[in-house]
mmCIF file of C-alpha atoms in Angstrom:
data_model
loop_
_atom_site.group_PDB
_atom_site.id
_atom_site.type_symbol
_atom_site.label_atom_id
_atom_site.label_comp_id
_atom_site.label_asym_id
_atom_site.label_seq_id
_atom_site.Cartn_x
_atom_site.Cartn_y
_atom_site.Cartn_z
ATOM 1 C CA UNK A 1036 0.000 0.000 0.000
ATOM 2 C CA UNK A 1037 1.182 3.651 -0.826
ATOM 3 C CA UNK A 1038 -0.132 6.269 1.087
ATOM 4 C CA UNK A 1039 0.083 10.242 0.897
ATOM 5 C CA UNK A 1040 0.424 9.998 -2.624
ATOM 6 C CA UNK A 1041 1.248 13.279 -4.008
ATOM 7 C CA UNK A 1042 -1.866 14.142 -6.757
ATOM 8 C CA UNK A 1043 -3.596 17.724 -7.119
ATOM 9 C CA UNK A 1044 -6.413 18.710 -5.070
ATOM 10 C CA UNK A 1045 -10.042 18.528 -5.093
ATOM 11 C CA UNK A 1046 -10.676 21.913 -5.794
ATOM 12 C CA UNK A 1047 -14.525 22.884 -6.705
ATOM 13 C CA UNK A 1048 -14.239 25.163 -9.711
ATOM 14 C CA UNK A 1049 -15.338 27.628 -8.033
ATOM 15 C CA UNK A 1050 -12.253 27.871 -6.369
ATOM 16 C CA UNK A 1051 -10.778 29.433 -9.626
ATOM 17 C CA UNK A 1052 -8.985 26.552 -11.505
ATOM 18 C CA UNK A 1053 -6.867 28.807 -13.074
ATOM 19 C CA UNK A 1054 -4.513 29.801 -10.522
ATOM 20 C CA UNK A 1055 -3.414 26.205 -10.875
ATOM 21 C CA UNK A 1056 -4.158 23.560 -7.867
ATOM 22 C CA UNK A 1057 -1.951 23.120 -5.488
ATOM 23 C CA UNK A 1058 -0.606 19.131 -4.910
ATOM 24 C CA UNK A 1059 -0.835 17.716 -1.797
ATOM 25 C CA UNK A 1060 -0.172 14.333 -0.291
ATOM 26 C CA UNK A 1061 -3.630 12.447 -0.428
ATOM 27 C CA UNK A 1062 -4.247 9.658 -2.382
ATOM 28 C CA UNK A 1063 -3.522 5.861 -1.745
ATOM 29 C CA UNK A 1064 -2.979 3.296 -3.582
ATOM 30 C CA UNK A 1065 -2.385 -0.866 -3.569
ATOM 31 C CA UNK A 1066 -0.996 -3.199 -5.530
ATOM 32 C CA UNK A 1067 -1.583 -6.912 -4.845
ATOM 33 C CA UNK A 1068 0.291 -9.783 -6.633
ATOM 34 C CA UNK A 1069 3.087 -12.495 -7.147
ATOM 35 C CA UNK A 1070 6.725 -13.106 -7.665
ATOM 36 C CA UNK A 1071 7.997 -16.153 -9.294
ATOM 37 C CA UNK A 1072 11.415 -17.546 -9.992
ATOM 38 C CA UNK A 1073 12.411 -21.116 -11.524
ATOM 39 C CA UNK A 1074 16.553 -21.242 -11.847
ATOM 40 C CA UNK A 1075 17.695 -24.479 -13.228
ATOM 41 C CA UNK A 1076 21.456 -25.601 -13.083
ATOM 42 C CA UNK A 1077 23.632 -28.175 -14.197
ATOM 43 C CA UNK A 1078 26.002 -29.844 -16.809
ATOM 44 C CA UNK A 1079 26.851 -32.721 -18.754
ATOM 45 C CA UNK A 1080 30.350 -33.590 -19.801
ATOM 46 C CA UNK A 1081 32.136 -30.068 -21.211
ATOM 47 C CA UNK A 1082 28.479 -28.177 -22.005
ATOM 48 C CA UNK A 1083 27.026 -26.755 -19.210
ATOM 49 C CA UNK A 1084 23.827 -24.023 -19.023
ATOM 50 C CA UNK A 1085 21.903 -22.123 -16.767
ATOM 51 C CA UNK A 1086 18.390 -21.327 -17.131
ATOM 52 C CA UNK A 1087 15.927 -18.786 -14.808
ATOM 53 C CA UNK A 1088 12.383 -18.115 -15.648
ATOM 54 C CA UNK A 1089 10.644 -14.957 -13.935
ATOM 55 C CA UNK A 1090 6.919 -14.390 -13.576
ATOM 56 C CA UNK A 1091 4.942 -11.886 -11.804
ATOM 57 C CA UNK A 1092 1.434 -10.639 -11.729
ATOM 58 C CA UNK A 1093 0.061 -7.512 -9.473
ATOM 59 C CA UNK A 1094 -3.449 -5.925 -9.327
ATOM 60 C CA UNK A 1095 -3.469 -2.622 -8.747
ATOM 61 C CA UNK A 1096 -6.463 -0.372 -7.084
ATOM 62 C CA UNK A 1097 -6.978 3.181 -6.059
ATOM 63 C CA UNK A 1098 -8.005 3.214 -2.977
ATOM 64 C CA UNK A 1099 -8.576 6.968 -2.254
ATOM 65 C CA UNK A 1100 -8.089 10.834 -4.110
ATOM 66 C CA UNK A 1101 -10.858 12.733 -2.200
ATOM 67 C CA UNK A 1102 -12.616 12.735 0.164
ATOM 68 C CA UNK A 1103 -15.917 12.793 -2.797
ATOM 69 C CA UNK A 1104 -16.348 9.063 -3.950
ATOM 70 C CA UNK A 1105 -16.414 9.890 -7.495
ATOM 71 C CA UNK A 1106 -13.508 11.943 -8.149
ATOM 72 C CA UNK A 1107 -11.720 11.261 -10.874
ATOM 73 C CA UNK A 1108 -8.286 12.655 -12.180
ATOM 74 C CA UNK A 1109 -7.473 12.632 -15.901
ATOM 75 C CA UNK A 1110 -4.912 12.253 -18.581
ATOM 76 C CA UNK A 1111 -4.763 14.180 -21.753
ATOM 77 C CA UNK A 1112 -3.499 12.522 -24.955
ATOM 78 C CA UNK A 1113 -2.326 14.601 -27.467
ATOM 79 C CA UNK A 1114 -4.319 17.001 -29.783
ATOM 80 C CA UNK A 1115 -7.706 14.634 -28.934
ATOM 81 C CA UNK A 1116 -10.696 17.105 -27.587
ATOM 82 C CA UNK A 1117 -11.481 13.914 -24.462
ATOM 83 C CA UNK A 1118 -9.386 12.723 -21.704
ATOM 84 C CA UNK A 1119 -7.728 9.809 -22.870
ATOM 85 C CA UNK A 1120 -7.138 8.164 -18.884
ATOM 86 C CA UNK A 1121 -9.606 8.542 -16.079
ATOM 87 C CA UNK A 1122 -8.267 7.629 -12.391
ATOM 88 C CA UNK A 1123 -11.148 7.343 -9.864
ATOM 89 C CA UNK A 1124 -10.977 5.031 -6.662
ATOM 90 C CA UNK A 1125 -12.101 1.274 -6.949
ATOM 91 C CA UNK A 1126 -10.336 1.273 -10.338
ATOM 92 C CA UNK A 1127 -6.501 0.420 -11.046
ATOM 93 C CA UNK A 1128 -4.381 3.983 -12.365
ATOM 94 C CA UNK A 1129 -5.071 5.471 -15.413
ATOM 95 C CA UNK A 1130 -7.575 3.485 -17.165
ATOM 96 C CA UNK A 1131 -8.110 4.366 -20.887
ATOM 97 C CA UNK A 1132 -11.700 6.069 -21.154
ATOM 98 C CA UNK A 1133 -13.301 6.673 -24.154
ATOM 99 C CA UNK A 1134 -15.910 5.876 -26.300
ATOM 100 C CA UNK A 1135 -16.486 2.480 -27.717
ATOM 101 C CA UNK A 1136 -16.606 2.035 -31.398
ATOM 102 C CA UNK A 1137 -19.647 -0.650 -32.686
ATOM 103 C CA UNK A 1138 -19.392 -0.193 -36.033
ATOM 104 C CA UNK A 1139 -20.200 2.480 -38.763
ATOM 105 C CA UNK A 1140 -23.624 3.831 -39.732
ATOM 106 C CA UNK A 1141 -24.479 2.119 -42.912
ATOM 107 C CA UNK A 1142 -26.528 4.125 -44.723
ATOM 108 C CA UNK A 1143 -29.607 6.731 -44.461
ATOM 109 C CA UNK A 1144 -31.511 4.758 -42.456
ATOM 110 C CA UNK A 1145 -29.430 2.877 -40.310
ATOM 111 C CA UNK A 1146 -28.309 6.805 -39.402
ATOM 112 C CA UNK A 1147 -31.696 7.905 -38.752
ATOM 113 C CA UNK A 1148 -32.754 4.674 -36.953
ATOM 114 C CA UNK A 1149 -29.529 4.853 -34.128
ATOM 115 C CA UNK A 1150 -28.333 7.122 -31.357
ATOM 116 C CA UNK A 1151 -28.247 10.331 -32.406
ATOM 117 C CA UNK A 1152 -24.341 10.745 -33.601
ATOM 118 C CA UNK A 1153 -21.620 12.751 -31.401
ATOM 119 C CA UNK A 1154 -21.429 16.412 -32.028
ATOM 120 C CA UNK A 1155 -24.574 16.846 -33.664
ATOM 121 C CA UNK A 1156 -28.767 17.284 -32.883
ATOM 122 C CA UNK A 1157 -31.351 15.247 -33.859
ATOM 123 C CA UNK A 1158 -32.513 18.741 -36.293
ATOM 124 C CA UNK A 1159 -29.385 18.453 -38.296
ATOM 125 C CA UNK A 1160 -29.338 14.356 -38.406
ATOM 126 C CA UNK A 1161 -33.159 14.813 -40.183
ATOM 127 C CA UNK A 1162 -31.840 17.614 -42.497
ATOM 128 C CA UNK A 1163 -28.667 15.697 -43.604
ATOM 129 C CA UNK A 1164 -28.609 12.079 -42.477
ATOM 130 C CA UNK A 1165 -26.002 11.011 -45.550
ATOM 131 C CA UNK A 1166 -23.269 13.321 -44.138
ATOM 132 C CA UNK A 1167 -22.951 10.328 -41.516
ATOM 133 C CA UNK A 1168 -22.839 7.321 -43.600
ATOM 134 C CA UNK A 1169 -19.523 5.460 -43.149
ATOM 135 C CA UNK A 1170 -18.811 7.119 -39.926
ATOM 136 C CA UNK A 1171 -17.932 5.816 -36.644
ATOM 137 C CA UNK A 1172 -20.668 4.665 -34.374
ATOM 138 C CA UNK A 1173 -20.357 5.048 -31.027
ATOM 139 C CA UNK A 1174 -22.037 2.513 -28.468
ATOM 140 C CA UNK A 1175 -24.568 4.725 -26.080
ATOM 141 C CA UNK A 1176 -23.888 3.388 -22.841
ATOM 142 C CA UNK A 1177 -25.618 5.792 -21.044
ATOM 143 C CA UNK A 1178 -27.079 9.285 -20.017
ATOM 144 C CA UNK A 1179 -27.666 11.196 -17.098
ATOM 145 C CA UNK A 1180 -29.676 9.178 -15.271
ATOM 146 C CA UNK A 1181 -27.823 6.581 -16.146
ATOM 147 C CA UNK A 1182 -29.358 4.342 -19.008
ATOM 148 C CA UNK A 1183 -29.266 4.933 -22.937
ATOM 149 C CA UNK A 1184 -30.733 7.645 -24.069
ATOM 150 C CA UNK A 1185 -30.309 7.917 -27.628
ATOM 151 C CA UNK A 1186 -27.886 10.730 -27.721
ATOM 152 C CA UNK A 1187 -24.508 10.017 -27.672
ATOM 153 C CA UNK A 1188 -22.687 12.554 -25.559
ATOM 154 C CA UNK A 1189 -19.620 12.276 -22.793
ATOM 155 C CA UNK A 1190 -21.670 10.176 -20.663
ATOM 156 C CA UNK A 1191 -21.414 7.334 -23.002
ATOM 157 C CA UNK A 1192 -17.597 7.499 -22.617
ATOM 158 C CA UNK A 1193 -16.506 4.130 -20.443
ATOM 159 C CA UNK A 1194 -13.758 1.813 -19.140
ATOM 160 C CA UNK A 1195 -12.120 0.785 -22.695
ATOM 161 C CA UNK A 1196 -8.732 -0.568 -21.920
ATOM 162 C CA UNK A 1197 -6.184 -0.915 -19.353
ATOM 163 C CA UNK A 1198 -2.029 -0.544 -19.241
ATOM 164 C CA UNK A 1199 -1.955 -2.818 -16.752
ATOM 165 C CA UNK A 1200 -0.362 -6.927 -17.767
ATOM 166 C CA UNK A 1201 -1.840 -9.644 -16.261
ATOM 167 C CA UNK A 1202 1.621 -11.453 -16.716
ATOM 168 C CA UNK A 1203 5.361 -10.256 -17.102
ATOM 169 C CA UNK A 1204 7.754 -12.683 -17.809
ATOM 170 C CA UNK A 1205 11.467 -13.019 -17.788
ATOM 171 C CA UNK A 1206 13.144 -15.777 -19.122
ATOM 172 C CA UNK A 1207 17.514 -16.013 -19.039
ATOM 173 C CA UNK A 1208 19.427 -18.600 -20.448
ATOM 174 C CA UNK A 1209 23.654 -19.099 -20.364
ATOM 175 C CA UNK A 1210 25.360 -21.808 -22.134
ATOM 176 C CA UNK A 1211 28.916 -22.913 -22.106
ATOM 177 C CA UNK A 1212 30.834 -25.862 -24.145
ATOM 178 C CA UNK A 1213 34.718 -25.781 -23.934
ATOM 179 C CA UNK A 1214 35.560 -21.919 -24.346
ATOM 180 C CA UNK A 1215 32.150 -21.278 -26.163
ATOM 181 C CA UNK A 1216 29.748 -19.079 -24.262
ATOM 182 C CA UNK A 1217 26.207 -18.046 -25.407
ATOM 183 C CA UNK A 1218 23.690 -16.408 -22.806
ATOM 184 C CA UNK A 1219 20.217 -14.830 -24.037
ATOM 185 C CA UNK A 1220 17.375 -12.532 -22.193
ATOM 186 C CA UNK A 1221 13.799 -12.447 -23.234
ATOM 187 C CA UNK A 1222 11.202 -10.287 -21.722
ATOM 188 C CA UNK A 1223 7.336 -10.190 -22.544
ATOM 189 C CA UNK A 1224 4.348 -8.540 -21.373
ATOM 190 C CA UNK A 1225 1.301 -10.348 -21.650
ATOM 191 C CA UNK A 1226 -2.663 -8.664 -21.465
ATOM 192 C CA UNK A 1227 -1.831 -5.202 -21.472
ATOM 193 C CA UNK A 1228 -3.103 -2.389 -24.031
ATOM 194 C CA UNK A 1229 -1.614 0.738 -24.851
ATOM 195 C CA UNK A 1230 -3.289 3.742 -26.552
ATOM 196 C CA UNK A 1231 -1.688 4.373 -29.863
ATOM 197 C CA UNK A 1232 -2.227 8.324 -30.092
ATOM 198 C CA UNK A 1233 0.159 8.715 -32.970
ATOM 199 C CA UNK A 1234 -2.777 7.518 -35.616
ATOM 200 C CA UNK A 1235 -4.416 10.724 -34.490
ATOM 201 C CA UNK A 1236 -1.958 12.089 -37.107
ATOM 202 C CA UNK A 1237 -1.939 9.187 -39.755
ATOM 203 C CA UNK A 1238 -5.124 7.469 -39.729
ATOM 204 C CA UNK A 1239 -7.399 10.908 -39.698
ATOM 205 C CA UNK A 1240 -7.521 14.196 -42.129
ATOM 206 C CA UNK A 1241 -6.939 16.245 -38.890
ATOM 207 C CA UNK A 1242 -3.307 16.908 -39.077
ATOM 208 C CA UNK A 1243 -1.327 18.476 -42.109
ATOM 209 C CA UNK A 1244 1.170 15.709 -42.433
ATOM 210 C CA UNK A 1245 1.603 12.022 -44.173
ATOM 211 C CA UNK A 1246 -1.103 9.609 -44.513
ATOM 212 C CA UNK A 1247 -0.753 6.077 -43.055
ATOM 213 C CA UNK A 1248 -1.565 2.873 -45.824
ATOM 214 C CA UNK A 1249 -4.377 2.124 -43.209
ATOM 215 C CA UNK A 1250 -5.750 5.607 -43.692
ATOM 216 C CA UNK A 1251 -5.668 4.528 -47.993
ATOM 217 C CA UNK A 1252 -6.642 1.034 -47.500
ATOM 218 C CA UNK A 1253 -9.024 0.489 -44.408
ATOM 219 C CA UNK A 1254 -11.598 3.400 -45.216
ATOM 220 C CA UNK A 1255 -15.047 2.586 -45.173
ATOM 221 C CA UNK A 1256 -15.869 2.965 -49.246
ATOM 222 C CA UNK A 1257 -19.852 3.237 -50.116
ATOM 223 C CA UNK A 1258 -21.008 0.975 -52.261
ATOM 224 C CA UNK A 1259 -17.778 -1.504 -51.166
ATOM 225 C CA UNK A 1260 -16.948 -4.477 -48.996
ATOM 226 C CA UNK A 1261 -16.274 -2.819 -45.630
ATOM 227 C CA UNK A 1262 -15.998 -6.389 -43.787
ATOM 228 C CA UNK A 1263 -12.717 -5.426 -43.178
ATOM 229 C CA UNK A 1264 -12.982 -1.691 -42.893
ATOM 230 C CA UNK A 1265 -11.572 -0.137 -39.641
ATOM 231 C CA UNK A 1266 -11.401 3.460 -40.531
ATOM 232 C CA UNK A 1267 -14.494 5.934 -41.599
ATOM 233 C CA UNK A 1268 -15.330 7.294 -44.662
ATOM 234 C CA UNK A 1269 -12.660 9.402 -46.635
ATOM 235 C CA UNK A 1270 -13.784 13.134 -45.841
ATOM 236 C CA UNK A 1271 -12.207 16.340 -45.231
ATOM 237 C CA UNK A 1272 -14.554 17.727 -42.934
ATOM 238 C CA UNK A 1273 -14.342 14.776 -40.736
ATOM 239 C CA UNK A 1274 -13.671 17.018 -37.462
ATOM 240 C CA UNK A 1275 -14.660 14.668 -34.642
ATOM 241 C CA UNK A 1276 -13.822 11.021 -35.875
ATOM 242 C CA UNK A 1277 -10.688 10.829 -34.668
ATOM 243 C CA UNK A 1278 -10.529 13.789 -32.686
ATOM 244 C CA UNK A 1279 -12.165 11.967 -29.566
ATOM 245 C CA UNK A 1280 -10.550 9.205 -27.529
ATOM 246 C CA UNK A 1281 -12.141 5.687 -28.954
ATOM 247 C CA UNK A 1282 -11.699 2.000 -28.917
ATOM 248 C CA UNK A 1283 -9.892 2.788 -32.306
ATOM 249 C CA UNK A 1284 -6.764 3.620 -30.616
ATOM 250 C CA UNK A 1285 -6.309 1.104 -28.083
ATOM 251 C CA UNK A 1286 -4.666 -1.918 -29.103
ATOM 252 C CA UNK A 1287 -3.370 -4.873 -27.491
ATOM 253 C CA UNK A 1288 0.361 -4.041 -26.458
ATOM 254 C CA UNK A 1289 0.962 -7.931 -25.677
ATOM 255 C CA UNK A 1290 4.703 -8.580 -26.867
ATOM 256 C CA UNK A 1291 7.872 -10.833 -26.877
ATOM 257 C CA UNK A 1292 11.233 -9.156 -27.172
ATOM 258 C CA UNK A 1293 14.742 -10.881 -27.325
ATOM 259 C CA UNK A 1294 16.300 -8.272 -25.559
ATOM 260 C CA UNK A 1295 19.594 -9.358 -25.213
ATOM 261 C CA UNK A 1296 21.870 -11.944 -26.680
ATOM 262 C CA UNK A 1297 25.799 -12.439 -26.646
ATOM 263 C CA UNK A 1298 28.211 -14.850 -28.306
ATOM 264 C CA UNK A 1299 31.299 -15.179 -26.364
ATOM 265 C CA UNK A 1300 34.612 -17.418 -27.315
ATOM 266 C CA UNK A 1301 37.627 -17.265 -24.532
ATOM 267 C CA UNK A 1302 41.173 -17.624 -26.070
ATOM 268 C CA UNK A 1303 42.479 -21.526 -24.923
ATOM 269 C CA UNK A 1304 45.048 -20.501 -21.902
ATOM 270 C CA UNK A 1305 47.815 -22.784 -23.425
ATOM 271 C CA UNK A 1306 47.807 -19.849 -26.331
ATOM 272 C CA UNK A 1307 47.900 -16.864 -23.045
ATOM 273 C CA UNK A 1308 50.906 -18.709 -21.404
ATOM 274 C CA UNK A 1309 53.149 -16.725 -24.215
ATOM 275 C CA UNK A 1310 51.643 -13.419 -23.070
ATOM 276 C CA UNK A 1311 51.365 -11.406 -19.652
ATOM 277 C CA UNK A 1312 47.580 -12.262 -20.496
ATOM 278 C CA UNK A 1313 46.013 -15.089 -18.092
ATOM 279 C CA UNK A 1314 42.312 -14.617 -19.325
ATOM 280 C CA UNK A 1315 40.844 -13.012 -23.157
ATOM 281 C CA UNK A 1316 37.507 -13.357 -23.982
ATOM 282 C CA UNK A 1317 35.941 -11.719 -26.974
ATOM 283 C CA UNK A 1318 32.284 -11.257 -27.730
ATOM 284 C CA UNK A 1319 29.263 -10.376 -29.981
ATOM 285 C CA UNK A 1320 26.608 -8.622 -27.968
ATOM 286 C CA UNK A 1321 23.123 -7.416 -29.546
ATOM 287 C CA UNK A 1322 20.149 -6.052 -28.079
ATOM 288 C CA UNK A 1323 16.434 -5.554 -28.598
ATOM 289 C CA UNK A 1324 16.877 -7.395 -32.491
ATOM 290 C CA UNK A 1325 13.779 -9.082 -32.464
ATOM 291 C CA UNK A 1326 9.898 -8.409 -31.072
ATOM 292 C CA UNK A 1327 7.092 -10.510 -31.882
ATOM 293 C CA UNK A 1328 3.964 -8.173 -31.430
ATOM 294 C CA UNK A 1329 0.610 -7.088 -32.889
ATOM 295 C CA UNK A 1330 0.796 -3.782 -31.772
ATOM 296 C CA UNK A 1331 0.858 -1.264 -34.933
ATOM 297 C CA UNK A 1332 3.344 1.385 -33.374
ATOM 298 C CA UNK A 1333 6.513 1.706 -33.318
ATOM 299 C CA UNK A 1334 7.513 -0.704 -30.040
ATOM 300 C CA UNK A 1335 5.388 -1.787 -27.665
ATOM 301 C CA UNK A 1336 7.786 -1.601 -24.778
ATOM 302 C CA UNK A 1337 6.993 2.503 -24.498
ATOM 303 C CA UNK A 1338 7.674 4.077 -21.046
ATOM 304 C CA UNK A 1339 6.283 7.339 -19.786
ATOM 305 C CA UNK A 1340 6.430 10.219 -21.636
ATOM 306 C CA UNK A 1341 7.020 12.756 -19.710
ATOM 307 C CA UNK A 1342 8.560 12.893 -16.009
ATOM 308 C CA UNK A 1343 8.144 15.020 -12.877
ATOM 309 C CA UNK A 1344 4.988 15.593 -10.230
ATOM 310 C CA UNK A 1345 3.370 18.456 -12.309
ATOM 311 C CA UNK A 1346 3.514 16.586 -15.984
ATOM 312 C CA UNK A 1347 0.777 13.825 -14.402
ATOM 313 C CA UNK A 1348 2.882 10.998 -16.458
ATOM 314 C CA UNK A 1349 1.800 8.563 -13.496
ATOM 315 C CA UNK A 1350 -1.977 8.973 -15.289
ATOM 316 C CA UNK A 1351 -0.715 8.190 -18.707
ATOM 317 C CA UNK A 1352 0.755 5.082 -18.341
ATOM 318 C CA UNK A 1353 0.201 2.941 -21.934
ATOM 319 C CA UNK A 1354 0.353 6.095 -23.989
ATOM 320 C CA UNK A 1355 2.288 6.056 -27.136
ATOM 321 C CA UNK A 1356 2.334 9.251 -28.568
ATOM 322 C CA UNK A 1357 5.596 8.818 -30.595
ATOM 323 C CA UNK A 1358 8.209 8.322 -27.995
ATOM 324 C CA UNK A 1359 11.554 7.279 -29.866
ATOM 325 C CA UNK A 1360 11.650 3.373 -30.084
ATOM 326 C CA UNK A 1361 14.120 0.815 -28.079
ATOM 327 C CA UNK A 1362 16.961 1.077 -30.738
ATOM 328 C CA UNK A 1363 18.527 -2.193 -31.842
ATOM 329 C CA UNK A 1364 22.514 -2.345 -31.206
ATOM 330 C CA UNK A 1365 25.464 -4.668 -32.395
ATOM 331 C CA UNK A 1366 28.487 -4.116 -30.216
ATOM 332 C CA UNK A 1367 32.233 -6.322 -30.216
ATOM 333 C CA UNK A 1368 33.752 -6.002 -27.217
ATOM 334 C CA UNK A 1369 37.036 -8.088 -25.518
ATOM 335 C CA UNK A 1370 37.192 -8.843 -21.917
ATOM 336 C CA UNK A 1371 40.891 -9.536 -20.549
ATOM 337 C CA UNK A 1372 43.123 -9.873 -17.525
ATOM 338 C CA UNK A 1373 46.836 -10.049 -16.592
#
């Protein structure tokens, strides 16, 4: 359990939120789980190898911010109009909160027939009902009083992904034959999402910039098979598509990475004997050369953005809004003694 957290006040806006809150040491939270390590050692004749698997699992729950049950703090993506986190007590840290994304609106009718779209009245829908075909449809979860109401507004915004694994895993393996050495590292992450924000700029005509393939290919087209469609319809005056926080941008951030792996060969100490050197090892060392993921961004493995108490990093964990990748490296190196 961590208590006195340091998060920003509870201020009513009355209290005039532009002076800035002041952060105090308030909130508590837990984090519940397990540790597991398998190391297995031994040989047989000249090879020999040593092998460690890690495991651990946590669950992780706010416990407290206020002293008000449902106070929430957020986390803003980048450029999007919504909150892309929400942080309230009961729920683990910076939940990704947005709205959900059933499907598109077909045509005329199926526009007419379903919650009245985001941004818009039900005046303007009867007017112009085919300036919504092939856009996203949002699920209407609820209103103010709590059940669907036809509209879809921020109250139909909801719980619509977590950063949080279920499973991290570690797994290390060394082997040695004669003067041979070869040790590996792999590390995965395992039901966890993260919130690719960078297709705000390459999936959507909302950014002056290059267009992703998706954004060509994965359009809903009228008149077209859109079985496989994931995008809406091509238009420039698309303003609130992608401009809101959606399912569309979380994606599963599951991934296995061979972080590290070295090739090792020691010089036979007959050959040394000549020299003033008793021990000369040379190696082959490369890191992060290989990820298996499904994640469409540049590498899964993303770490907070930003740092520091004011930048609220802690409530955007999962958010990949460009960060520069885990670089892949080759290095040669030589190891000796006298």
């Amino acid at each position: 359990v961590t208590s006195d957290m340091l998060i920003s006040a509870a201020y009513s806006a009355l209290a005039n939120d532009e002076v800035g809150r002041p952060y105090i040491n308030y909130g508590d939270m837990r984090n519940r789980g397990f540790d597991f390590s398998f190391n297995y050692r031994d040989k047989a004749g000249n090879l020999e190898w040593d092998l460690g698997l890690n495991l651990s699992t946590y669950q992780n729950e706010v416990l407290g911010l206020s002293t008000a049950e449902d106070y929430a703090l957020w986390g803003n993506g980048y450029r999007l109009s919504t909150s892309v986190t929400r942080t309230t007590k009961g729920r683990p840290i910076s939940d990704f909160f947005g709205y959900n994304i059933v499907g598109f609106y077909e045509d005329e009718q199926d526009v007419l027939s379903s919650p009245i779209p985001y941004g818009t009245t039900a005046d303007v829908i009867a007017e112009n009902p085919g300036s919504y075909v092939g856009k996203f449809k949002f699920e209407d979860v609820s209103g103010p009083d709590g059940k669907p109401d036809g509209v879809i507004n921020s109250f139909d915004r909801k719980v619509i992904g977590s950063p949080h694994p279920d499973l991290m895993a570690g797994f290390n393996a060394t082997l040695k034959y004669r003067n041979f050495d070869f040790t590996m590292f792999w590390y995965s992450t395992i039901g966890n999402d993260l919130f690719n924000n960078t297709k705000y700029f390459t999936d959507f005509p909302l950014f002056g910039g290059n267009r992703s393939t998706r954004f060509r290919n994965l359009s809903w087209k009228k008149g077209a098979d859109n079985s496989k469609a994931t995008l809406p319809i091509l238009d420039s005056k698309d303003n609130w598509g992608g401009a809101v926080a959606s399912s569309y941008y979380v994606e599963d951030g599951s991934f296995l990475k061979l972080k590290n792996l070295v090739i090792g060969y020691s010089i036979p100490k007959h050959i040394l004997e000549k020299v003033t050197i008793s021990n000369l090892r040379l190696y082959l060392q490369a890191e992060n050369i290989l990820t298996l993921t499904k994640y469409s961004g540049l590498d899964p493995e993303i770490t907070n953005m930003e740092t520091g108490a004011s930048s609220g990093a802690d409530l955007r964990r999962g958010l990949d809004a460009g960060g520069w990748p885990t670089t892949m490296r080759f290095l040669f190196g030589v190891n000796f003694e006298f």
